[in-house]
C-alpha positions as a printed NumPy array, in Angstrom:
array([[164.14 , 168.59 ,  65.761],
       [162.074, 166.696,  63.219],
       [158.816, 168.468,  62.334],
       [155.633, 166.516,  61.856],
       [153.802, 166.974,  58.567],
       [150.281, 166.429,  57.242],
       [149.447, 163.51 ,  54.994],
       [149.918, 164.465,  51.355],
       [149.008, 162.882,  48.055],
       [152.51 , 161.364,  47.952],
       [151.656, 159.347,  51.038],
       [148.611, 157.688,  49.524],
       [148.732, 154.206,  47.985],
       [149.364, 154.102,  44.255],
       [146.154, 153.695,  42.248],
       [145.843, 150.52 ,  40.237],
       [143.657, 149.168,  37.491],
       [144.619, 145.623,  38.361],
       [141.476, 143.439,  38.391],
       [142.886, 141.049,  40.959],
       [141.299, 141.345,  44.352],
       [143.181, 141.816,  47.597],
       [142.563, 138.185,  48.476],
       [144.063, 137.079,  45.143],
       [147.286, 139.049,  45.469],
       [148.261, 138.546,  49.088],
       [150.363, 135.518,  50.062],
       [148.526, 132.481,  51.43 ],
       [150.372, 132.741,  54.755],
       [150.028, 134.801,  57.893],
       [152.011, 137.96 ,  57.145],
       [155.099, 138.648,  59.18 ],
       [155.353, 141.01 ,  62.093],
       [157.716, 143.996,  61.934],
       [161.448, 143.988,  62.697],
       [163.004, 146.416,  65.195],
       [166.673, 147.177,  65.832],
       [168.534, 149.541,  68.16 ],
       [172.182, 150.155,  68.961],
       [174.085, 152.316,  71.448],
       [177.685, 152.453,  70.248],
       [179.5  , 155.812,  70.407],
       [182.381, 156.052,  67.944],
       [180.864, 153.31 ,  65.757],
       [179.026, 153.81 ,  62.459],
       [175.618, 153.14 ,  64.035],
       [173.652, 153.859,  60.859],
       [175.536, 151.255,  58.851],
       [175.303, 148.703,  61.678],
       [171.56 , 149.346,  61.875],
       [171.262, 148.93 ,  58.101],
       [172.8  , 145.455,  58.298],
       [170.7  , 144.574,  61.332],
       [167.544, 145.497,  59.394],
       [168.86 , 143.637,  56.352],
       [168.932, 140.463,  58.494],
       [165.417, 141.198,  59.721],
       [164.022, 141.875,  56.235],
       [161.837, 138.741,  56.399],
       [159.739, 140.383,  59.127],
       [158.504, 143.167,  56.86 ],
       [159.052, 144.26 ,  53.273],
       [156.869, 147.345,  52.896],
       [158.986, 150.123,  54.366],
       [162.19 , 150.722,  56.304],
       [163.643, 153.548,  58.356],
       [166.556, 154.574,  60.561],
       [166.796, 157.436,  63.072],
       [170.168, 158.343,  64.586],
       [170.93 , 160.583,  67.59 ],
       [173.902, 162.929,  67.45 ],
       [173.612, 164.499,  70.881],
       [170.339, 166.431,  70.83 ],
       [170.104, 166.339,  67.036],
       [168.109, 163.604,  65.298],
       [168.689, 162.462,  61.737],
       [165.933, 160.443,  60.073],
       [165.459, 158.624,  56.782],
       [162.561, 156.303,  55.967],
       [160.705, 155.302,  52.817],
       [158.679, 152.58 ,  51.157],
       [160.548, 149.533,  49.915],
       [163.085, 146.938,  50.968],
       [166.01 , 147.926,  53.204],
       [168.421, 147.758,  50.253],
       [166.107, 150.007,  48.217],
       [165.544, 152.634,  50.896],
       [169.228, 153.119,  51.866],
       [172.529, 153.56 ,  50.087],
       [176.028, 154.625,  51.149],
       [175.244, 158.315,  50.636],
       [172.089, 158.237,  52.742],
       [173.782, 156.279,  55.544],
       [176.709, 158.709,  55.61 ],
       [174.226, 161.485,  56.42 ],
       [172.992, 159.637,  59.529],
       [175.708, 160.266,  62.133],
       [175.305, 159.685,  65.843],
       [176.083, 157.554,  68.866],
       [172.838, 155.57 ,  68.893],
       [170.312, 154.482,  66.305],
       [166.818, 153.007,  66.015],
       [165.711, 151.076,  62.945],
       [162.537, 149.464,  61.653],
       [161.378, 147.277,  58.776],
       [157.641, 147.188,  58.432],
       [154.741, 145.041,  57.454],
       [151.532, 146.94 ,  58.156],
       [149.103, 145.51 ,  60.682],
       [147.534, 148.644,  62.203],
       [147.777, 151.44 ,  59.658],
       [147.856, 150.972,  55.894],
       [150.915, 150.573,  53.688],
       [151.978, 154.126,  52.806],
       [154.986, 156.311,  53.346],
       [153.618, 158.405,  56.179],
       [153.144, 155.224,  58.258],
       [156.766, 154.129,  57.884],
       [158.773, 153.981,  61.117],
       [160.527, 154.966,  63.316],
       [157.819, 157.31 ,  64.625],
       [159.508, 160.569,  65.649],
       [157.903, 162.96 ,  68.152],
       [159.164, 166.067,  69.993],
       [159.018, 166.473,  73.788],
       [160.344, 169.139,  76.121],
       [163.253, 166.789,  76.951],
       [164.106, 166.393,  73.288],
       [163.049, 164.184,  70.401],
       [162.182, 160.495,  70.703],
       [162.232, 157.923,  67.906],
       [160.193, 154.766,  68.369],
       [160.151, 151.469,  66.463],
       [157.326, 149.041,  67.294],
       [156.709, 145.354,  66.655],
       [153.271, 144.158,  67.649],
       [149.752, 145.51 ,  67.738],
       [147.675, 147.279,  70.37 ],
       [144.083, 146.237,  70.956],
       [142.995, 149.444,  72.698],
       [143.795, 151.789,  69.814],
       [140.301, 153.268,  69.597],
       [140.337, 154.335,  73.245],
       [143.957, 155.512,  73.151],
       [143.474, 157.559,  69.994],
       [140.453, 159.277,  71.507],
       [142.428, 160.152,  74.649],
       [145.266, 161.581,  72.578],
       [142.99 , 163.646,  70.346],
       [141.214, 165.029,  73.418],
       [144.629, 166.235,  74.545],
       [145.237, 167.956,  71.207],
       [147.9  , 165.567,  69.919],
       [148.696, 166.161,  66.271],
       [148.393, 162.579,  65.003],
       [149.565, 162.454,  61.396],
       [149.508, 158.688,  60.74 ],
       [147.062, 155.834,  61.21 ],
       [149.447, 153.638,  63.215],
       [149.215, 152.525,  66.839],
       [153.017, 153.016,  66.95 ],
       [152.664, 156.773,  66.599],
       [150.057, 156.716,  69.369],
       [152.57 , 155.036,  71.709],
       [155.142, 157.741,  70.899],
       [152.61 , 160.522,  71.589],
       [151.484, 158.831,  74.802],
       [155.089, 158.943,  75.994],
       [155.454, 162.554,  74.877],
       [152.346, 163.495,  76.836],
       [153.786, 162.063,  80.03 ],
       [157.182, 163.711,  79.435],
       [155.571, 167.09 ,  78.797],
       [153.573, 166.677,  82.018],
       [156.854, 166.741,  83.936],
       [158.08 , 163.145,  84.02 ],
       [161.635, 162.105,  83.16 ],
       [162.326, 159.623,  80.369],
       [161.96 , 156.507,  82.513],
       [158.969, 157.674,  84.521],
       [157.204, 159.017,  81.447],
       [157.678, 155.844,  79.463],
       [156.59 , 153.562,  82.281],
       [153.471, 155.667,  82.879],
       [152.67 , 155.613,  79.153],
       [153.122, 151.824,  78.934],
       [150.485, 151.359,  81.614],
       [147.99 , 152.906,  79.139],
       [148.715, 150.274,  76.473],
       [146.991, 146.944,  75.961],
       [148.136, 144.338,  73.451],
       [151.492, 143.302,  72.031],
       [154.441, 145.655,  71.889],
       [158.158, 145.136,  71.636],
       [159.683, 148.598,  71.399],
       [163.046, 150.161,  70.685],
       [163.109, 153.826,  71.644],
       [165.874, 156.303,  71.008],
       [166.238, 159.51 ,  73.069],
       [169.04 , 162.068,  73.522],
       [169.707, 160.469,  76.916],
       [169.936, 156.835,  75.829],
       [168.372, 153.804,  74.175],
       [165.42 , 151.832,  75.526],
       [164.112, 148.313,  74.869],
       [160.673, 147.295,  76.129],
       [158.342, 144.303,  75.993],
       [154.696, 144.08 ,  76.968],
       [153.825, 142.077,  80.122],
       [153.149, 138.934,  78.063],
       [156.198, 139.194,  75.822],
       [154.101, 138.226,  72.831],
       [156.627, 139.536,  70.296],
       [160.342, 138.829,  70.744],
       [163.183, 141.206,  71.611],
       [166.794, 140.272,  72.39 ],
       [169.872, 142.038,  73.786],
       [173.372, 141.675,  72.373],
       [176.802, 143.046,  73.148],
       [179.24 , 144.465,  70.626],
       [182.907, 144.483,  71.69 ],
       [184.221, 144.286,  75.229],
       [186.083, 147.522,  76.014],
       [183.807, 149.32 ,  76.441],
       [180.743, 147.126,  76.012],
       [178.266, 148.384,  73.416],
       [174.675, 147.153,  73.415],
       [172.37 , 146.083,  70.609],
       [168.615, 145.371,  70.583],
       [166.95 , 143.289,  67.866],
       [163.783, 141.337,  67.195],
       [165.806, 138.186,  66.644],
       [169.33 , 136.928,  67.186],
       [170.007, 136.875,  63.429],
       [170.033, 140.689,  63.696],
       [172.908, 140.404,  66.141],
       [174.85 , 137.777,  64.212],
       [175.17 , 139.836,  61.06 ],
       [177.136, 142.62 ,  62.791],
       [179.184, 140.293,  65.008],
       [177.263, 141.034,  68.224],
       [177.022, 138.356,  70.918],
       [173.609, 137.336,  72.242],
       [173.302, 138.299,  75.935],
       [169.689, 137.495,  76.799],
       [166.081, 138.229,  75.982],
       [164.33 , 141.345,  77.199],
       [161.875, 139.785,  79.661],
       [158.101, 140.264,  79.49 ],
       [157.212, 143.501,  81.321],
       [160.837, 144.62 ,  81.353],
       [162.426, 147.908,  80.28 ],
       [166.165, 148.042,  79.612],
       [167.775, 151.484,  79.639],
       [171.097, 151.775,  77.831],
       [173.288, 154.83 ,  78.412],
       [176.981, 155.681,  78.731],
       [176.807, 154.133,  82.217],
       [175.811, 150.751,  80.725],
       [172.589, 148.728,  80.856],
       [170.001, 149.042,  83.624],
       [166.873, 146.914,  83.971],
       [163.427, 147.901,  85.267],
       [160.412, 145.638,  85.58 ],
       [157.784, 148.2  ,  84.762],
       [154.85 , 145.769,  85.008],
       [154.021, 143.448,  87.912],
       [151.595, 141.452,  85.762],
       [154.121, 139.471,  83.742],
       [152.879, 136.226,  82.25 ],
       [155.014, 135.001,  79.371],
       [152.977, 134.266,  76.212],
       [155.418, 134.27 ,  73.316],
       [153.681, 133.903,  69.937],
       [154.125, 130.26 ,  68.975],
       [154.06 , 131.226,  65.29 ],
       [157.365, 133.033,  65.813],
       [158.83 , 129.573,  66.419],
       [156.882, 127.753,  63.709],
       [157.262, 130.203,  60.859],
       [157.975, 133.919,  61.384],
       [161.463, 134.045,  62.85 ],
       [164.414, 133.027,  60.737],
       [165.501, 129.397,  61.206],
       [168.986, 130.462,  62.288],
       [167.608, 132.678,  65.089],
       [167.934, 131.256,  68.594],
       [165.067, 130.877,  71.071],
       [165.233, 128.796,  74.264],
       [168.953, 128.118,  73.657],
       [168.535, 126.426,  70.281],
       [168.068, 127.441,  66.693],
       [164.548, 127.44 ,  65.352],
       [165.758, 125.154,  62.625],
       [166.207, 122.487,  65.319],
       [162.743, 123.118,  66.756],
       [161.137, 122.942,  63.298],
       [162.866, 119.64 ,  62.591],
       [161.438, 118.364,  65.865],
       [157.958, 119.473,  64.714],
       [158.454, 117.329,  61.616],
       [159.484, 114.307,  63.663],
       [156.431, 114.732,  65.884],
       [154.245, 115.111,  62.778],
       [155.6  , 111.837,  61.399],
       [154.768, 109.965,  64.616],
       [151.217, 111.284,  64.44 ],
       [150.449, 110.882,  60.738],
       [152.769, 108.453,  58.926],
       [151.713, 107.338,  55.431],
       [153.36 , 105.031,  52.908],
       [155.234, 107.046,  50.268],
       [158.413, 107.236,  48.194],
       [159.784, 110.68 ,  49.045],
       [159.25 , 113.578,  51.468],
       [159.616, 117.136,  50.17 ],
       [159.229, 120.497,  51.872],
       [157.7  , 123.733,  50.656],
       [160.648, 126.161,  50.394],
       [161.803, 127.663,  52.579],
       [159.723, 127.459,  55.737],
       [158.552, 123.849,  55.291],
       [161.999, 122.333,  54.724],
       [163.216, 121.794,  58.329],
       [159.961, 120.028,  59.272],
       [160.185, 117.933,  56.085],
       [163.688, 116.814,  57.023],
       [162.473, 115.909,  60.515],
       [159.539, 113.987,  59.027],
       [161.942, 112.088,  56.788],
       [164.235, 111.217,  59.696],
       [161.402, 109.9  ,  61.862],
       [159.591, 108.038,  59.077],
       [162.569, 106.566,  57.25 ],
       [161.213, 107.91 ,  53.948],
       [163.858, 109.583,  51.801],
       [163.969, 113.377,  51.729],
       [164.314, 115.087,  48.35 ],
       [164.082, 118.556,  46.908],
       [161.003, 118.567,  44.741],
       [160.416, 122.298,  44.44 ],
       [162.915, 125.011,  43.589],
       [162.264, 128.517,  44.839],
       [162.982, 131.595,  42.756],
       [164.605, 133.711,  45.493],
       [164.633, 136.905,  43.417],
       [160.878, 137.374,  42.913],
       [160.371, 139.446,  46.047],
       [157.474, 141.878,  46.316],
       [156.604, 143.617,  43.075],
       [153.916, 146.043,  41.899],
       [154.034, 144.406,  38.464],
       [151.292, 141.829,  38.281],
       [151.657, 138.689,  36.141],
       [149.49 , 138.261,  33.064],
       [146.253, 136.329,  33.302],
       [147.922, 133.39 ,  31.535],
       [150.714, 133.367,  34.111],
       [148.225, 133.507,  36.97 ],
       [146.372, 130.544,  35.542],
       [149.603, 128.562,  35.369],
       [149.743, 128.621,  39.166],
       [152.702, 129.585,  41.269],
       [155.587, 128.964,  38.857],
       [156.986, 132.457,  39.427],
       [157.982, 131.461,  42.951],
       [158.176, 127.648,  42.914],
       [159.09 , 125.326,  40.091],
       [158.882, 121.519,  40.316],
       [161.733, 119.069,  39.608],
       [159.905, 116.738,  37.247],
       [162.532, 113.998,  37.216],
       [162.435, 113.852,  41.046],
       [158.636, 113.78 ,  41.253],
       [157.664, 111.696,  38.242],
       [156.112, 108.358,  39.205],
       [156.544, 109.037,  42.952],
       [154.166, 108.931,  45.893],
       [154.961, 112.287,  47.506],
       [154.562, 113.615,  51.049],
       [154.728, 117.41 ,  50.949],
       [155.319, 119.21 ,  54.255],
       [154.428, 122.832,  54.935],
       [154.275, 124.897,  58.103],
       [150.661, 126.126,  57.828],
       [147.588, 126.56 ,  55.648],
       [145.633, 129.797,  55.855],
       [143.204, 130.094,  52.935],
       [144.352, 127.041,  50.977],
       [144.69 , 128.802,  47.641],
       [148.455, 128.306,  47.335],
       [148.286, 124.738,  48.691],
       [145.797, 123.736,  46.006],
       [147.999, 125.198,  43.262],
       [150.997, 123.358,  44.714],
       [149.164, 120.041,  44.609],
       [148.195, 120.65 ,  40.998],
       [151.804, 121.495,  40.136],
       [153.065, 118.263,  41.735],
       [150.535, 116.13 ,  39.852],
       [151.406, 117.823,  36.544],
       [155.032, 117.001,  37.281],
       [154.147, 113.313,  37.465],
       [153.486, 112.633,  41.157],
       [151.188, 109.595,  41.425],
       [150.041, 110.444,  44.969],
       [150.242, 113.666,  46.965],
       [149.919, 113.542,  50.752],
       [150.066, 116.888,  52.54 ],
       [151.365, 117.205,  56.118],
       [151.246, 120.478,  58.067],
       [153.658, 121.091,  60.975],
       [151.129, 123.156,  62.94 ],
       [147.475, 122.754,  63.915],
       [144.607, 124.198,  61.836],
       [144.524, 128.009,  61.899],
       [140.966, 128.769,  63.007],
       [141.172, 132.255,  64.568],
       [142.691, 135.576,  63.5  ],
       [145.551, 137.26 ,  65.342],
       [145.141, 140.674,  67.001],
       [148.699, 141.025,  68.295],
       [150.793, 142.011,  65.275],
       [150.323, 139.214,  62.73 ],
       [148.136, 140.02 ,  59.741],
       [145.863, 137.034,  59.367],
       [142.64 , 137.091,  57.387],
       [139.234, 137.613,  58.896],
       [137.846, 134.365,  60.215],
       [135.609, 133.603,  57.255],
       [138.731, 133.515,  55.029],
       [140.522, 130.917,  57.181],
       [139.848, 127.573,  55.492],
       [140.104, 125.568,  58.743],
       [137.524, 127.801,  60.425],
       [134.89 , 126.932,  57.849],
       [135.758, 123.37 ,  56.776],
       [136.637, 120.051,  58.346],
       [139.915, 118.28 ,  57.578],
       [138.009, 115.945,  55.268],
       [136.477, 118.913,  53.417],
       [139.878, 120.644,  53.144],
       [141.377, 117.396,  51.792],
       [138.773, 117.361,  49.066],
       [139.212, 121.059,  48.236],
       [143.01 , 120.762,  47.993],
       [142.636, 117.605,  45.9  ],
       [145.231, 115.683,  47.956],
       [145.194, 111.966,  48.637],
       [145.467, 112.667,  52.361],
       [145.935, 115.606,  54.705],
       [147.032, 115.752,  58.336],
       [147.917, 118.579,  60.686],
       [150.2  , 118.405,  63.72 ],
       [148.226, 118.255,  66.936],
       [148.154, 121.302,  69.22 ],
       [149.574, 119.144,  72.02 ],
       [152.374, 117.888,  69.749],
       [153.323, 121.418,  68.677],
       [153.687, 122.537,  72.297],
       [155.388, 119.313,  73.395],
       [158.092, 119.874,  70.799],
       [159.03 , 123.208,  72.409],
       [160.347, 121.476,  75.519],
       [158.995, 124.465,  77.45 ],
       [155.986, 125.148,  79.651],
       [152.962, 124.935,  77.279],
       [151.328, 127.779,  79.192],
       [154.115, 130.149,  78.244],
       [152.999, 130.526,  74.586],
       [150.198, 132.358,  72.832],
       [148.476, 129.913,  70.478],
       [145.237, 131.87 ,  70.052],
       [145.255, 131.429,  66.273],
       [144.693, 127.704,  66.854],
       [142.419, 127.879,  69.918],
       [140.733, 131.283,  70.123],
       [142.093, 131.645,  73.677],
       [143.426, 135.227,  73.586],
       [145.824, 136.06 ,  76.459],
       [145.063, 139.807,  76.281],
       [141.403, 140.757,  76.262],
       [140.35 , 142.02 ,  72.851],
       [137.563, 144.649,  72.906],
       [134.378, 143.535,  71.145],
       [134.603, 146.424,  68.697],
       [138.039, 145.19 ,  67.593],
       [137.016, 141.524,  67.551],
       [134.096, 142.282,  65.299],
       [136.446, 143.283,  62.489],
       [137.818, 139.751,  62.18 ],
       [135.747, 137.284,  64.194],
       [132.974, 137.192,  61.621],
       [131.908, 133.664,  62.392],
       [131.502, 134.308,  66.106],
       [129.56 , 137.465,  65.254],
       [127.238, 135.49 ,  63.012],
       [126.707, 132.83 ,  65.657],
       [125.88 , 135.373,  68.331],
       [123.437, 137.354,  66.207]])
């Protein structure tokens, strides 16, 4: 079994003398959710397959990574801070034998970025050890933590994911079997959770009743069939698994040597997939609603062009997430598409901060302009979203310095006016530029010749699906799962100010 351990000095964030504030250093985008992966494949190298699955899901979280494997009753675990390729090597993977595995790549939403909060969360029960990987965010953490502490649970992290694992363990130790215990524990949770859970008896995949965060099922081989769970289909593709279907909202799939069984643990299902998964978070080659997200994002661009055409010479996209919409905009408008910005794909996340001179030069570390493409041109630049506007303003300055005579910005989503409470790390409301300024005011602040966002109706129309089946609370403030006032107060600063 894997013992729990107290938080030590090694688990604390590294001290820094860097004068840059948190707001200065964080990207000017909503931060990704986490990536989860699970596989039941006896006689396969499940650790290595999980490594590659997490590698494909790296875009969903770059702070920590972990894999737990089950070899009968014995659990093998390795997790650490860093990218998947930094946390694992051939030697480490060879020491993770077993017939099933659970993996996680993390961006922190609840719980800070430190080693002790890395996942999978591993907890002992009287039926054996469970390992849990979580994508999403609970909104009833305060209440749940209090309940667990009252029952003498030894919580060693600050994550809601560990609380879910302990809630399951509580039910198991009260006499329930794996299925009954998990279902009973899930009824205590409120918020967004897509879970992959490993146990000595089998592998489990679960989504909350709204299915806010994605989770898909794949098959590996045909005789016998092996099953794979992943946040996105790109996690299946990399290991040669075939997409079978999504785990449905409020569904639990139980994968054992007998195969796959399905249980609808909640009778309150109402699909509310996060629309930002489709706009930005998920990889463009991942499939949702029977098409790649690249195709959907091109359609967003075409819709954007019909709503906000402007006379210009070229259309460019902000690499990488703005490119599909830029291509769609070009197709619908008839204005030529060009690459105007080149992305340095090897910058990554680093603890080494640029010098003050480099910071003042803008964003050249990540994006560099093609001056001969931009010089003397009226440019339409397409991006997927604006959060604070800091990066957008630097981009505009960069384009003008490269010789662009006009810069028109087009955004393939509506204005982000409300924070997310379901697993995406957005700023508090007072930091969201569209929550405090009109489009005209944002246009002036970014120093663009014109600015237009895609309409909320156009964004949903482009999905080709029921508009009611998506969560778009970051654009509307209409939260599908009730958020307790105590939790809301941490981010909804403007509403708090209005009410006081």
